[in-house]
């Protein structure tokens, strides 16, 4: 019997290239379950756009749909161009934290500000995984990476907080340990207009878990133990907050998306 | 028959682009291209297109790439520093074979330089600004009227060859207002599209671009910036696939040189006392210089290059070989002149270079230099 989600994958690219124990597999399954539950038999009306990095490989070459694999950091503007010309297509960006929040951070900020009708999935493993585990803008304070051998002196960015403040319609963060919540966030985001951002905190077994002496499974358990719901996070002191992974919905609203806004100003 | 308009060079480019069928513009303000962008911001929505101002040049050019992949004739305009920022994405457009037009309204670099002043220092950047082996087409114009025609030619070549085209217009021409005659009949080329599963990224005839696949038709297209086979599958280990792809992308441009190459010769192409090779506003100066010199009995011909890449070296050779002296005036420290050295050597080839302050090369000044050279 064939797995039902294989219909979303290019059969010639299964099994995937991802490292054993990588959280990307969990993200992919959650995404496919979201497609399935929303009734998509094929992904014909989707265009996937990605940049450079491990997560950018999820759609290209794995997902059976149109995909555009672009430059490091530039998936969001390419996706914007596609959406503005083909508003009927669902344009979905998938990338890592370095790609989306690091080198592509300015595009993320402004796409959120415009409330551009795109959905962005950011898989946050807190390092640049593909290049060997270097410091990322999301690396926790004090963490050792290949470019912070004495520990990270910088404070990480809360990407969800920034995207929510900038004006996105939907922003949520879950770890790959919160499988059902992640899947539901994907579903919810897919059904909305405007800019939608879902961050999936994921273990990187090759560049992080192994370095800190955790198995991938133990790393997920660590994420679960260390997560705090956004509603409870408000009670924490700033220094306590920094130690935690804040999970939940940062924002869920229904402002008109960019395409609607164009129509509104042209009517005036 | 033709209609007459009073346009600046930048407006002529914008109108040419609209005539060619542009429906998407993304850009970021930069002197001296901003007025072109403002014109498009006003005109495109009225004419059924989409205009968006990007947060920077990186986003603008990448939006243009996305829009073109989605099927729209797409463009941006910028100037030197912005054009530098767009180079990586232009390399992506070469690799994905995405048609688009970038207008580089050239100003005086390096760096911020004299930002409001005219210059021609971007010639080599337009040809070679990207990493890796890559070939694109570079056009230019010396008057607003030429700018209108060459803007259309830029789109035609881009759509036909699935290659990004840079259109260079120097600030002097961009902000020069004059009468532009617009012909009634002008060829407009549309890209070849397909909704069938075929090789979108390979062609048995390297001179012919493969058809562009349409999004949203269930083709499951793979566009990738990595080395890929004809169906878009990433092949990052296979030397043969890489060689075939990159050689084809080169041949698609270089092999079509005679097809894409545009120029104008004023005077006798077969020989004379002086041959002047120039482009942009300087070519216009060269024409006036010819008039001055011929009043004094110096037989002069002007080659006004409207294409800066690929270069028709055979034409350059035949134009320059029977001239007693060849003059290459440029508003830079010497970039085009290396093409002349290549076909004729350095013997009796004289660069004339002027930079700074936005001063044009004046016809009397150039004529004075040439008379001195001829008298040597």
PDB file of N, CA and C in Angstrom, chain B residues 89-160:
ATOM      1  N   UNK B  89      21.401  38.680  -9.020  1.00  0.00           N
ATOM      2  CA  UNK B  89      20.104  38.245  -9.545  1.00  0.00           C
ATOM      3  C   UNK B  89      20.121  38.162 -11.068  1.00  0.00           C
ATOM      4  N   UNK B  90      20.905  39.025 -11.715  1.00  0.00           N
ATOM      5  CA  UNK B  90      21.007  38.921 -13.170  1.00  0.00           C
ATOM      6  C   UNK B  90      21.663  37.594 -13.546  1.00  0.00           C
ATOM      7  N   UNK B  91      22.631  37.170 -12.741  1.00  0.00           N
ATOM      8  CA  UNK B  91      23.227  35.850 -12.962  1.00  0.00           C
ATOM      9  C   UNK B  91      22.180  34.749 -12.808  1.00  0.00           C
ATOM     10  N   UNK B  92      21.273  34.926 -11.842  1.00  0.00           N
ATOM     11  CA  UNK B  92      20.174  33.970 -11.672  1.00  0.00           C
ATOM     12  C   UNK B  92      19.283  33.957 -12.914  1.00  0.00           C
ATOM     13  N   UNK B  93      18.990  35.137 -13.435  1.00  0.00           N
ATOM     14  CA  UNK B  93      18.132  35.229 -14.630  1.00  0.00           C
ATOM     15  C   UNK B  93      18.804  34.573 -15.834  1.00  0.00           C
ATOM     16  N   UNK B  94      20.128  34.696 -15.916  1.00  0.00           N
ATOM     17  CA  UNK B  94      20.863  34.014 -16.988  1.00  0.00           C
ATOM     18  C   UNK B  94      20.683  32.504 -16.830  1.00  0.00           C
ATOM     19  N   UNK B  95      20.878  32.029 -15.613  1.00  0.00           N
ATOM     20  CA  UNK B  95      20.851  30.585 -15.354  1.00  0.00           C
ATOM     21  C   UNK B  95      19.444  30.001 -15.529  1.00  0.00           C
ATOM     22  N   UNK B  96      18.412  30.734 -15.074  1.00  0.00           N
ATOM     23  CA  UNK B  96      17.036  30.245 -15.197  1.00  0.00           C
ATOM     24  C   UNK B  96      16.444  30.578 -16.561  1.00  0.00           C
ATOM     25  N   UNK B  97      17.189  31.356 -17.355  1.00  0.00           N
ATOM     26  CA  UNK B  97      16.720  31.812 -18.674  1.00  0.00           C
ATOM     27  C   UNK B  97      15.399  32.580 -18.560  1.00  0.00           C
ATOM     28  N   UNK B  98      15.460  33.618 -17.740  1.00  0.00           N
ATOM     29  CA  UNK B  98      14.285  34.460 -17.491  1.00  0.00           C
ATOM     30  C   UNK B  98      14.439  35.774 -18.250  1.00  0.00           C
ATOM     31  N   UNK B  99      13.528  36.061 -19.179  1.00  0.00           N
ATOM     32  CA  UNK B  99      13.612  37.333 -19.888  1.00  0.00           C
ATOM     33  C   UNK B  99      13.262  38.501 -18.972  1.00  0.00           C
ATOM     34  N   UNK B 100      14.013  39.562 -19.047  1.00  0.00           N
ATOM     35  CA  UNK B 100      13.697  40.793 -18.321  1.00  0.00           C
ATOM     36  C   UNK B 100      14.616  41.888 -18.838  1.00  0.00           C
ATOM     37  N   UNK B 101      14.228  43.125 -18.573  1.00  0.00           N
ATOM     38  CA  UNK B 101      15.054  44.255 -19.003  1.00  0.00           C
ATOM     39  C   UNK B 101      15.403  45.108 -17.785  1.00  0.00           C
ATOM     40  N   UNK B 102      16.696  45.384 -17.629  1.00  0.00           N
ATOM     41  CA  UNK B 102      17.168  46.312 -16.608  1.00  0.00           C
ATOM     42  C   UNK B 102      17.691  47.551 -17.314  1.00  0.00           C
ATOM     43  N   UNK B 103      17.118  48.694 -16.975  1.00  0.00           N
ATOM     44  CA  UNK B 103      17.623  49.949 -17.523  1.00  0.00           C
ATOM     45  C   UNK B 103      18.628  50.513 -16.523  1.00  0.00           C
ATOM     46  N   UNK B 104      19.853  50.717 -16.978  1.00  0.00           N
ATOM     47  CA  UNK B 104      20.881  51.331 -16.133  1.00  0.00           C
ATOM     48  C   UNK B 104      21.092  52.748 -16.650  1.00  0.00           C
ATOM     49  N   UNK B 105      20.515  53.708 -15.927  1.00  0.00           N
ATOM     50  CA  UNK B 105      20.702  55.118 -16.289  1.00  0.00           C
ATOM     51  C   UNK B 105      22.045  55.516 -15.684  1.00  0.00           C
ATOM     52  N   UNK B 106      23.075  55.566 -16.515  1.00  0.00           N
ATOM     53  CA  UNK B 106      24.430  55.597 -15.952  1.00  0.00           C
ATOM     54  C   UNK B 106      24.806  56.984 -15.438  1.00  0.00           C
ATOM     55  N   UNK B 107      25.376  56.956 -14.243  1.00  0.00           N
ATOM     56  CA  UNK B 107      25.868  58.159 -13.590  1.00  0.00           C
ATOM     57  C   UNK B 107      27.363  58.001 -13.331  1.00  0.00           C
ATOM     58  N   UNK B 108      27.918  58.948 -12.638  1.00  0.00           N
ATOM     59  CA  UNK B 108      29.366  59.012 -12.526  1.00  0.00           C
ATOM     60  C   UNK B 108      29.853  58.339 -11.240  1.00  0.00           C
ATOM     61  N   UNK B 109      30.380  57.132 -11.395  1.00  0.00           N
ATOM     62  CA  UNK B 109      31.000  56.431 -10.268  1.00  0.00           C
ATOM     63  C   UNK B 109      32.467  56.737 -10.246  1.00  0.00           C
ATOM     64  N   UNK B 110      33.289  55.998  -9.494  1.00  0.00           N
ATOM     65  CA  UNK B 110      32.905  54.840  -8.678  1.00  0.00           C
ATOM     66  C   UNK B 110      32.173  55.222  -7.387  1.00  0.00           C
ATOM     67  N   UNK B 111      31.585  54.201  -6.783  1.00  0.00           N
ATOM     68  CA  UNK B 111      30.806  54.356  -5.556  1.00  0.00           C
ATOM     69  C   UNK B 111      29.763  55.456  -5.751  1.00  0.00           C
ATOM     70  N   UNK B 112      29.531  56.288  -4.754  1.00  0.00           N
ATOM     71  CA  UNK B 112      28.514  57.322  -4.916  1.00  0.00           C
ATOM     72  C   UNK B 112      28.983  58.385  -5.909  1.00  0.00           C
ATOM     73  N   UNK B 113      30.274  58.569  -6.009  1.00  0.00           N
ATOM     74  CA  UNK B 113      30.866  59.432  -7.035  1.00  0.00           C
ATOM     75  C   UNK B 113      30.198  60.788  -7.123  1.00  0.00           C
ATOM     76  N   UNK B 114      29.879  61.202  -8.334  1.00  0.00           N
ATOM     77  CA  UNK B 114      29.092  62.426  -8.536  1.00  0.00           C
ATOM     78  C   UNK B 114      27.727  61.966  -9.058  1.00  0.00           C
ATOM     79  N   UNK B 115      26.833  61.758  -8.089  1.00  0.00           N
ATOM     80  CA  UNK B 115      25.640  60.945  -8.344  1.00  0.00           C
ATOM     81  C   UNK B 115      24.681  61.541  -9.360  1.00  0.00           C
ATOM     82  N   UNK B 116      24.684  62.847  -9.526  1.00  0.00           N
ATOM     83  CA  UNK B 116      23.721  63.444 -10.454  1.00  0.00           C
ATOM     84  C   UNK B 116      24.341  63.677 -11.828  1.00  0.00           C
ATOM     85  N   UNK B 117      25.599  63.315 -11.979  1.00  0.00           N
ATOM     86  CA  UNK B 117      26.315  63.637 -13.215  1.00  0.00           C
ATOM     87  C   UNK B 117      26.404  62.429 -14.133  1.00  0.00           C
ATOM     88  N   UNK B 118      26.577  62.709 -15.416  1.00  0.00           N
ATOM     89  CA  UNK B 118      26.582  61.641 -16.408  1.00  0.00           C
ATOM     90  C   UNK B 118      27.932  60.944 -16.473  1.00  0.00           C
ATOM     91  N   UNK B 119      27.901  59.683 -16.839  1.00  0.00           N
ATOM     92  CA  UNK B 119      29.132  58.912 -17.002  1.00  0.00           C
ATOM     93  C   UNK B 119      28.857  57.673 -17.827  1.00  0.00           C
ATOM     94  N   UNK B 120      29.926  57.023 -18.272  1.00  0.00           N
ATOM     95  CA  UNK B 120      29.783  55.796 -19.068  1.00  0.00           C
ATOM     96  C   UNK B 120      30.659  54.689 -18.498  1.00  0.00           C
ATOM     97  N   UNK B 121      30.812  54.692 -17.184  1.00  0.00           N
ATOM     98  CA  UNK B 121      31.729  53.753 -16.552  1.00  0.00           C
ATOM     99  C   UNK B 121      31.173  52.363 -16.332  1.00  0.00           C
ATOM    100  N   UNK B 122      29.909  52.129 -16.729  1.00  0.00           N
ATOM    101  CA  UNK B 122      29.284  50.834 -16.420  1.00  0.00           C
ATOM    102  C   UNK B 122      29.358  49.831 -17.564  1.00  0.00           C
ATOM    103  N   UNK B 123      30.088  50.175 -18.630  1.00  0.00           N
ATOM    104  CA  UNK B 123      30.121  49.276 -19.782  1.00  0.00           C
ATOM    105  C   UNK B 123      30.611  47.883 -19.396  1.00  0.00           C
ATOM    106  N   UNK B 124      31.759  47.833 -18.725  1.00  0.00           N
ATOM    107  CA  UNK B 124      32.309  46.522 -18.368  1.00  0.00           C
ATOM    108  C   UNK B 124      31.472  45.826 -17.302  1.00  0.00           C
ATOM    109  N   UNK B 125      30.872  46.620 -16.401  1.00  0.00           N
ATOM    110  CA  UNK B 125      29.986  46.020 -15.403  1.00  0.00           C
ATOM    111  C   UNK B 125      28.808  45.338 -16.095  1.00  0.00           C
ATOM    112  N   UNK B 126      28.270  45.996 -17.116  1.00  0.00           N
ATOM    113  CA  UNK B 126      27.111  45.422 -17.811  1.00  0.00           C
ATOM    114  C   UNK B 126      27.499  44.121 -18.514  1.00  0.00           C
ATOM    115  N   UNK B 127      28.688  44.083 -19.048  1.00  0.00           N
ATOM    116  CA  UNK B 127      29.112  42.860 -19.731  1.00  0.00           C
ATOM    117  C   UNK B 127      29.490  41.752 -18.757  1.00  0.00           C
ATOM    118  N   UNK B 128      30.254  42.122 -17.736  1.00  0.00           N
ATOM    119  CA  UNK B 128      30.946  41.095 -16.949  1.00  0.00           C
ATOM    120  C   UNK B 128      30.673  41.182 -15.453  1.00  0.00           C
ATOM    121  N   UNK B 129      29.635  41.875 -15.040  1.00  0.00           N
ATOM    122  CA  UNK B 129      29.452  42.150 -13.617  1.00  0.00           C
ATOM    123  C   UNK B 129      29.120  40.971 -12.735  1.00  0.00           C
ATOM    124  N   UNK B 130      28.853  39.825 -13.321  1.00  0.00           N
ATOM    125  CA  UNK B 130      28.385  38.685 -12.530  1.00  0.00           C
ATOM    126  C   UNK B 130      29.450  37.597 -12.426  1.00  0.00           C
ATOM    127  N   UNK B 131      29.316  36.727 -11.424  1.00  0.00           N
ATOM    128  CA  UNK B 131      30.306  35.667 -11.277  1.00  0.00           C
ATOM    129  C   UNK B 131      29.997  34.511 -12.222  1.00  0.00           C
ATOM    130  N   UNK B 132      31.024  33.767 -12.530  1.00  0.00           N
ATOM    131  CA  UNK B 132      30.851  32.607 -13.395  1.00  0.00           C
ATOM    132  C   UNK B 132      30.823  33.007 -14.860  1.00  0.00           C
ATOM    133  N   UNK B 133      30.875  32.020 -15.727  1.00  0.00           N
ATOM    134  CA  UNK B 133      30.748  32.292 -17.158  1.00  0.00           C
ATOM    135  C   UNK B 133      29.298  32.636 -17.444  1.00  0.00           C
ATOM    136  N   UNK B 134      29.034  33.823 -17.928  1.00  0.00           N
ATOM    137  CA  UNK B 134      27.651  34.153 -18.262  1.00  0.00           C
ATOM    138  C   UNK B 134      27.621  35.236 -19.311  1.00  0.00           C
ATOM    139  N   UNK B 135      26.609  35.174 -20.142  1.00  0.00           N
ATOM    140  CA  UNK B 135      26.509  36.096 -21.283  1.00  0.00           C
ATOM    141  C   UNK B 135      25.111  36.701 -21.340  1.00  0.00           C
ATOM    142  N   UNK B 136      25.075  38.003 -21.470  1.00  0.00           N
ATOM    143  CA  UNK B 136      23.800  38.697 -21.610  1.00  0.00           C
ATOM    144  C   UNK B 136      23.918  39.672 -22.781  1.00  0.00           C
ATOM    145  N   UNK B 137      22.878  40.435 -23.012  1.00  0.00           N
ATOM    146  CA  UNK B 137      22.879  41.413 -24.091  1.00  0.00           C
ATOM    147  C   UNK B 137      22.828  42.811 -23.474  1.00  0.00           C
ATOM    148  N   UNK B 138      23.597  43.725 -24.044  1.00  0.00           N
ATOM    149  CA  UNK B 138      23.620  45.105 -23.553  1.00  0.00           C
ATOM    150  C   UNK B 138      23.349  46.054 -24.724  1.00  0.00           C
ATOM    151  N   UNK B 139      22.294  46.843 -24.584  1.00  0.00           N
ATOM    152  CA  UNK B 139      21.963  47.838 -25.602  1.00  0.00           C
ATOM    153  C   UNK B 139      22.148  49.240 -25.044  1.00  0.00           C
ATOM    154  N   UNK B 140      22.179  50.210 -25.950  1.00  0.00           N
ATOM    155  CA  UNK B 140      22.270  51.607 -25.528  1.00  0.00           C
ATOM    156  C   UNK B 140      21.626  52.488 -26.591  1.00  0.00           C
ATOM    157  N   UNK B 141      21.617  53.795 -26.365  1.00  0.00           N
ATOM    158  CA  UNK B 141      21.014  54.730 -27.312  1.00  0.00           C
ATOM    159  C   UNK B 141      21.653  56.100 -27.133  1.00  0.00           C
ATOM    160  N   UNK B 142      21.667  56.871 -28.217  1.00  0.00           N
ATOM    161  CA  UNK B 142      22.308  58.192 -28.152  1.00  0.00           C
ATOM    162  C   UNK B 142      21.308  59.344 -28.168  1.00  0.00           C
ATOM    163  N   UNK B 143      20.026  59.032 -28.411  1.00  0.00           N
ATOM    164  CA  UNK B 143      18.990  60.077 -28.416  1.00  0.00           C
ATOM    165  C   UNK B 143      17.716  59.484 -27.812  1.00  0.00           C
ATOM    166  N   UNK B 144      16.781  60.314 -27.377  1.00  0.00           N
ATOM    167  CA  UNK B 144      15.503  59.789 -26.894  1.00  0.00           C
ATOM    168  C   UNK B 144      14.793  58.936 -27.949  1.00  0.00           C
ATOM    169  N   UNK B 145      14.879  59.339 -29.213  1.00  0.00           N
ATOM    170  CA  UNK B 145      14.208  58.566 -30.251  1.00  0.00           C
ATOM    171  C   UNK B 145      14.818  57.161 -30.378  1.00  0.00           C
ATOM    172  N   UNK B 146      16.132  57.119 -30.379  1.00  0.00           N
ATOM    173  CA  UNK B 146      16.792  55.802 -30.386  1.00  0.00           C
ATOM    174  C   UNK B 146      16.427  55.017 -29.129  1.00  0.00           C
ATOM    175  N   UNK B 147      16.305  55.738 -28.015  1.00  0.00           N
ATOM    176  CA  UNK B 147      15.986  55.065 -26.750  1.00  0.00           C
ATOM    177  C   UNK B 147      14.639  54.352 -26.841  1.00  0.00           C
ATOM    178  N   UNK B 148      13.679  54.996 -27.488  1.00  0.00           N
ATOM    179  CA  UNK B 148      12.354  54.377 -27.664  1.00  0.00           C
ATOM    180  C   UNK B 148      12.476  53.079 -28.462  1.00  0.00           C
ATOM    181  N   UNK B 149      13.176  53.165 -29.593  1.00  0.00           N
ATOM    182  CA  UNK B 149      13.328  51.999 -30.466  1.00  0.00           C
ATOM    183  C   UNK B 149      14.134  50.902 -29.767  1.00  0.00           C
ATOM    184  N   UNK B 150      15.214  51.311 -29.104  1.00  0.00           N
ATOM    185  CA  UNK B 150      16.096  50.310 -28.497  1.00  0.00           C
ATOM    186  C   UNK B 150      15.480  49.680 -27.236  1.00  0.00           C
ATOM    187  N   UNK B 151      14.578  50.406 -26.586  1.00  0.00           N
ATOM    188  CA  UNK B 151      13.870  49.797 -25.451  1.00  0.00           C
ATOM    189  C   UNK B 151      13.005  48.641 -25.959  1.00  0.00           C
ATOM    190  N   UNK B 152      12.360  48.857 -27.098  1.00  0.00           N
ATOM    191  CA  UNK B 152      11.533  47.787 -27.687  1.00  0.00           C
ATOM    192  C   UNK B 152      12.421  46.627 -28.125  1.00  0.00           C
ATOM    193  N   UNK B 153      13.543  46.988 -28.755  1.00  0.00           N
ATOM    194  CA  UNK B 153      14.495  45.947 -29.177  1.00  0.00           C
ATOM    195  C   UNK B 153      14.997  45.148 -27.962  1.00  0.00           C
ATOM    196  N   UNK B 154      15.199  45.837 -26.847  1.00  0.00           N
ATOM    197  CA  UNK B 154      15.666  45.156 -25.630  1.00  0.00           C
ATOM    198  C   UNK B 154      14.675  44.077 -25.207  1.00  0.00           C
ATOM    199  N   UNK B 155      13.395  44.433 -25.185  1.00  0.00           N
ATOM    200  CA  UNK B 155      12.384  43.438 -24.822  1.00  0.00           C
ATOM    201  C   UNK B 155      12.324  42.322 -25.856  1.00  0.00           C
ATOM    202  N   UNK B 156      12.369  42.684 -27.133  1.00  0.00           N
ATOM    203  CA  UNK B 156      12.276  41.666 -28.181  1.00  0.00           C
ATOM    204  C   UNK B 156      13.391  40.633 -28.055  1.00  0.00           C
ATOM    205  N   UNK B 157      14.614  41.125 -27.889  1.00  0.00           N
ATOM    206  CA  UNK B 157      15.756  40.212 -27.772  1.00  0.00           C
ATOM    207  C   UNK B 157      15.642  39.375 -26.508  1.00  0.00           C
ATOM    208  N   UNK B 158      15.256  40.033 -25.429  1.00  0.00           N
ATOM    209  CA  UNK B 158      15.128  39.336 -24.155  1.00  0.00           C
ATOM    210  C   UNK B 158      14.106  38.201 -24.224  1.00  0.00           C
ATOM    211  N   UNK B 159      12.954  38.514 -24.802  1.00  0.00           N
ATOM    212  CA  UNK B 159      11.888  37.510 -24.878  1.00  0.00           C
ATOM    213  C   UNK B 159      12.262  36.390 -25.850  1.00  0.00           C
ATOM    214  N   UNK B 160      12.922  36.760 -26.933  1.00  0.00           N
ATOM    215  CA  UNK B 160      13.256  35.773 -27.944  1.00  0.00           C
ATOM    216  C   UNK B 160      14.331  34.801 -27.451  1.00  0.00           C
TER     217      UNK B 160
END
